[in-house]
Amino acid sequence: EAGVAQSPRYKIIEKRQSVAFWCNPISGHATLYWYQQILGQGPKLLIQFQNNGVVDDSQLPKDRFSAERLKGVDSTLKIQPAKLEDSAVYLCASSLGTGVVEQFFGPGTRLTVL
Amino acid sequence: KNQVEQSPQSLIILEGKNCTLQCNYTVSPFSNLRWYKQDTGRGPVSLTIMTFSENTKSNGRYTATLDADTKQSSLHITASQLSDSASYICVVTPSGEYGNKLVFGAGTILRVKS
């Protein structure tokens, strides 16, 4: 079974530039999550999708971050414009549903903002 | 406030030795507690999942325990190997929250030396 795919793996940009990350979840997984993991900390949920609908985006900085999952499969996360404090690893995860189910994580995209 | 605290922050042990990592949480009520292993540059991978009614779960050389009364969990690694070097993250899912909203600890960084 293929895992969660993410691209790119690494990205270096200057502050005020824009960047986009892509995620393809495990086939058949209805729930998709984007997390931000700052060095030395645990992941923080940015947004959760159930199929193509947003379930929770309470911690997404909506003035600069946006995400979509138009066809209920793959998803993109965008930052525009980026700030220095956005430097982090962005993890995508997917699960079959909600409740006591396992989330499967992708390898992450490491973003460095200079 | 729902929090998960892990100790120690980091740990160095010799190959072949055992070690125990600790997790204290304030999340209440909760539906399950998970331990993840995160290799450098990779996404977290689930080791164990325990519901609130379980008090131990094993996965090979990894054994997790849960004391819901004291709100403590531990992860015991037996006969450590170099490949066990990673960050170990304790994660708690509050019950009553819609959509599997996880509360992550900051992780314990384990380094196994030869």
GROMACS .gro file of C-alpha atoms in nm:
model
  228
    1GLU     CA    1   0.000   0.000   0.000
    2ALA     CA    2   0.148   0.335  -0.102
    3GLY     CA    3   0.190   0.585   0.178
    4VAL     CA    4   0.110   0.954   0.198
    5ALA     CA    5   0.305   1.144  -0.067
    6GLN     CA    6   0.424   1.502  -0.028
    7SER     CA    7   0.619   1.740  -0.247
    8PRO     CA    8   0.848   1.913  -0.250
    9ARG     CA    9   1.059   1.764   0.029
   10TYR     CA   10   1.252   2.085   0.084
   11LYS     CA   11   1.188   2.449  -0.002
   12ILE     CA   12   1.388   2.763   0.067
   13ILE     CA   13   1.227   3.100   0.002
   14GLU     CA   14   1.271   3.460   0.109
   15LYS     CA   15   1.022   3.632   0.334
   16ARG     CA   16   0.720   3.781   0.159
   17GLN     CA   17   0.742   3.519  -0.117
   18SER     CA   18   0.471   3.262  -0.181
   19VAL     CA   19   0.499   2.885  -0.155
   20ALA     CA   20   0.272   2.586  -0.212
   21PHE     CA   21   0.289   2.230  -0.085
   22TRP     CA   22   0.115   1.928  -0.230
   23CYS     CA   23  -0.016   1.614  -0.060
   24ASN     CA   24  -0.162   1.292  -0.197
   25PRO     CA   25  -0.319   1.082   0.080
   26ILE     CA   26  -0.350   0.706   0.097
   27SER     CA   27  -0.612   0.584  -0.149
   28GLY     CA   28  -0.956   0.564   0.011
   29HIS     CA   29  -0.872   0.783   0.309
   30ALA     CA   30  -1.151   1.035   0.353
   31THR     CA   31  -0.979   1.249   0.616
   32LEU     CA   32  -0.674   1.463   0.540
   33TYR     CA   33  -0.476   1.679   0.782
   34TRP     CA   34  -0.209   1.945   0.747
   35TYR     CA   35   0.024   1.998   1.043
   36GLN     CA   36   0.299   2.249   1.113
   37GLN     CA   37   0.594   2.116   1.313
   38ILE     CA   38   0.840   2.376   1.441
   39LEU     CA   39   1.182   2.242   1.540
   40GLY     CA   40   1.173   2.089   1.888
   41GLN     CA   41   0.795   2.086   1.909
   42GLY     CA   42   0.517   1.842   1.835
   43PRO     CA   43   0.303   1.888   1.524
   44LYS     CA   44   0.025   2.148   1.540
   45LEU     CA   45  -0.292   2.091   1.338
   46LEU     CA   46  -0.351   2.361   1.079
   47ILE     CA   47  -0.651   2.223   0.894
   48GLN     CA   48  -0.853   1.902   0.867
   49PHE     CA   49  -1.062   1.795   0.567
   50GLN     CA   50  -1.333   1.530   0.557
   51ASN     CA   51  -1.357   1.448   0.185
   52ASN     CA   52  -1.354   1.797   0.028
   53GLY     CA   53  -1.508   1.979   0.325
   54VAL     CA   54  -1.321   2.161   0.601
   55VAL     CA   55  -1.381   2.009   0.947
   56ASP     CA   56  -1.143   2.224   1.151
   57ASP     CA   57  -0.930   2.521   1.049
   58SER     CA   58  -0.931   2.699   1.384
   59GLN     CA   59  -0.550   2.717   1.404
   60LEU     CA   60  -0.489   2.814   1.041
   61PRO     CA   61  -0.355   3.172   1.007
   62LYS     CA   62  -0.609   3.260   0.744
   63ASP     CA   63  -0.455   3.595   0.659
   64ARG     CA   64  -0.164   3.416   0.492
   65PHE     CA   65  -0.238   3.042   0.482
   66SER     CA   66  -0.492   2.870   0.258
   67ALA     CA   67  -0.564   2.509   0.176
   68GLU     CA   68  -0.793   2.324  -0.057
   69ARG     CA   69  -0.896   1.969  -0.139
   70LEU     CA   70  -1.119   2.028  -0.437
   71LYS     CA   71  -1.191   1.672  -0.549
   72GLY     CA   72  -1.165   1.512  -0.208
   73VAL     CA   73  -0.835   1.342  -0.288
   74ASP     CA   74  -0.511   1.541  -0.304
   75SER     CA   75  -0.463   1.874  -0.133
   76THR     CA   76  -0.250   2.187  -0.153
   77LEU     CA   77  -0.141   2.419   0.127
   78LYS     CA   78  -0.031   2.770   0.035
   79ILE     CA   79   0.147   3.044   0.225
   80GLN     CA   80   0.130   3.397   0.087
   81PRO     CA   81   0.326   3.596   0.192
   82ALA     CA   82   0.569   3.389   0.400
   83LYS     CA   83   0.720   3.513   0.727
   84LEU     CA   84   1.038   3.403   0.903
   85GLU     CA   85   0.833   3.226   1.171
   86ASP     CA   86   0.677   3.001   0.906
   87SER     CA   87   1.003   2.805   0.888
   88ALA     CA   88   0.897   2.455   0.988
   89VAL     CA   89   0.819   2.108   0.859
   90TYR     CA   90   0.472   2.081   0.707
   91LEU     CA   91   0.328   1.734   0.754
   92CYS     CA   92   0.032   1.590   0.572
   93ALA     CA   93  -0.156   1.296   0.723
   94SER     CA   94  -0.459   1.092   0.626
   95SER     CA   95  -0.696   0.849   0.793
   96LEU     CA   96  -0.991   0.634   0.693
   97GLY     CA   97  -1.225   0.841   0.904
   98THR     CA   98  -1.244   1.002   1.243
   99GLY     CA   99  -1.248   0.866   1.596
  100VAL     CA  100  -1.010   0.597   1.719
  101VAL     CA  101  -0.834   0.550   1.387
  102GLU     CA  102  -0.469   0.576   1.298
  103GLN     CA  103  -0.335   0.874   1.113
  104PHE     CA  104  -0.067   0.798   0.855
  105PHE     CA  105   0.188   1.073   0.801
  106GLY     CA  106   0.380   1.173   0.493
  107PRO     CA  107   0.753   1.255   0.501
  108GLY     CA  108   0.687   1.626   0.531
  109THR     CA  109   0.810   1.936   0.351
  110ARG     CA  110   1.085   2.130   0.526
  111LEU     CA  111   1.036   2.503   0.464
  112THR     CA  112   1.309   2.756   0.535
  113VAL     CA  113   1.216   3.123   0.512
  114LEU     CA  114   1.517   3.358   0.488
  115LYS     CA  115  -0.605   2.351   2.885
  116ASN     CA  116  -0.527   2.017   2.719
  117GLN     CA  117  -0.154   1.951   2.744
  118VAL     CA  118   0.089   1.664   2.699
  119GLU     CA  119   0.429   1.683   2.871
  120GLN     CA  120   0.710   1.441   2.791
  121SER     CA  121   1.030   1.361   2.974
  122PRO     CA  122   1.317   1.353   2.938
  123GLN     CA  123   1.361   1.598   2.650
  124SER     CA  124   1.652   1.390   2.524
  125LEU     CA  125   1.827   1.070   2.619
  126ILE     CA  126   2.146   0.892   2.516
  127ILE     CA  127   2.184   0.518   2.582
  128LEU     CA  128   2.417   0.240   2.475
  129GLU     CA  129   2.305  -0.016   2.223
  130GLY     CA  130   2.145  -0.316   2.390
  131LYS     CA  131   2.027  -0.123   2.695
  132ASN     CA  132   1.664  -0.066   2.793
  133CYS     CA  133   1.502   0.273   2.844
  134THR     CA  134   1.170   0.421   2.949
  135LEU     CA  135   1.016   0.742   2.822
  136GLN     CA  136   0.748   0.926   3.018
  137CYS     CA  137   0.432   1.110   2.919
  138ASN     CA  138   0.205   1.309   3.151
  139TYR     CA  139  -0.116   1.459   3.020
  140THR     CA  140  -0.397   1.682   3.139
  141VAL     CA  141  -0.637   1.589   2.860
  142SER     CA  142  -0.962   1.475   3.019
  143PRO     CA  143  -1.170   1.300   2.921
  144PHE     CA  144  -0.981   1.127   2.644
  145SER     CA  145  -1.053   0.847   2.404
  146ASN     CA  146  -0.705   0.717   2.324
  147LEU     CA  147  -0.332   0.769   2.370
  148ARG     CA  148  -0.075   0.698   2.101
  149TRP     CA  149   0.302   0.676   2.082
  150TYR     CA  150   0.466   0.772   1.753
  151LYS     CA  151   0.826   0.728   1.636
  152GLN     CA  152   0.963   1.002   1.414
  153ASP     CA  153   1.293   0.943   1.238
  154THR     CA  154   1.490   1.250   1.134
  155GLY     CA  155   1.347   1.392   0.814
  156ARG     CA  156   1.047   1.159   0.815
  157GLY     CA  157   0.687   1.176   0.927
  158PRO     CA  158   0.572   1.016   1.255
  159VAL     CA  159   0.489   0.645   1.245
  160SER     CA  160   0.246   0.493   1.494
  161LEU     CA  161   0.390   0.246   1.744
  162THR     CA  162   0.093   0.185   1.974
  163ILE     CA  163  -0.262   0.305   2.028
  164MET     CA  164  -0.438   0.249   2.362
  165THR     CA  165  -0.795   0.337   2.450
  166PHE     CA  166  -0.870   0.476   2.797
  167SER     CA  167  -0.965   0.127   2.919
  168GLU     CA  168  -0.638  -0.040   2.819
  169ASN     CA  169  -0.329  -0.029   3.037
  170THR     CA  170  -0.064  -0.195   2.825
  171LYS     CA  171   0.011  -0.251   2.457
  172SER     CA  172   0.317  -0.406   2.299
  173ASN     CA  173   0.468  -0.379   1.953
  174GLY     CA  174   0.782  -0.590   1.930
  175ARG     CA  175   1.047  -0.437   2.156
  176TYR     CA  176   0.819  -0.142   2.237
  177THR     CA  177   0.577  -0.165   2.531
  178ALA     CA  178   0.346   0.120   2.623
  179THR     CA  179   0.165   0.147   2.955
  180LEU     CA  180  -0.120   0.372   3.055
  181ASP     CA  181  -0.247   0.475   3.400
  182ALA     CA  182  -0.564   0.674   3.340
  183ASP     CA  183  -0.600   0.751   3.712
  184THR     CA  184  -0.267   0.933   3.735
  185LYS     CA  185  -0.280   1.047   3.371
  186GLN     CA  186   0.058   0.896   3.293
  187SER     CA  187   0.191   0.681   3.015
  188SER     CA  188   0.531   0.531   2.950
  189LEU     CA  189   0.705   0.376   2.654
  190HIS     CA  190   0.959   0.107   2.736
  191ILE     CA  191   1.215   0.006   2.475
  192THR     CA  192   1.388  -0.325   2.531
  193ALA     CA  193   1.733  -0.418   2.398
  194SER     CA  194   1.777  -0.093   2.211
  195GLN     CA  195   1.918  -0.085   1.859
  196LEU     CA  196   2.090   0.192   1.664
  197SER     CA  197   1.776   0.220   1.451
  198ASP     CA  198   1.577   0.319   1.759
  199SER     CA  199   1.745   0.661   1.743
  200ALA     CA  200   1.452   0.894   1.676
  201SER     CA  201   1.204   1.129   1.839
  202TYR     CA  202   0.921   0.958   2.030
  203ILE     CA  203   0.600   1.155   2.051
  204CYS     CA  204   0.310   1.097   2.291
  205VAL     CA  205  -0.027   1.198   2.149
  206VAL     CA  206  -0.366   1.212   2.324
  207THR     CA  207  -0.707   1.237   2.159
  208PRO     CA  208  -0.967   1.420   2.368
  209SER     CA  209  -1.308   1.258   2.370
  210GLY     CA  210  -1.605   1.468   2.269
  211GLU     CA  211  -1.398   1.652   2.008
  212TYR     CA  212  -1.525   1.615   1.656
  213GLY     CA  213  -1.285   1.475   1.405
  214ASN     CA  214  -0.997   1.308   1.587
  215LYS     CA  215  -0.823   1.624   1.713
  216LEU     CA  216  -0.488   1.513   1.854
  217VAL     CA  217  -0.287   1.682   2.134
  218PHE     CA  218   0.084   1.626   2.072
  219GLY     CA  219   0.372   1.627   2.317
  220ALA     CA  220   0.701   1.787   2.214
  221GLY     CA  221   0.870   1.448   2.197
  222THR     CA  222   1.171   1.279   2.354
  223ILE     CA  223   1.480   1.260   2.135
  224LEU     CA  224   1.650   0.923   2.183
  225ARG     CA  225   2.001   0.855   2.064
  226VAL     CA  226   2.137   0.501   2.077
  227LYS     CA  227   2.517   0.478   2.068
  228SER     CA  228   2.728   0.176   1.976
   0.00000   0.00000   0.00000
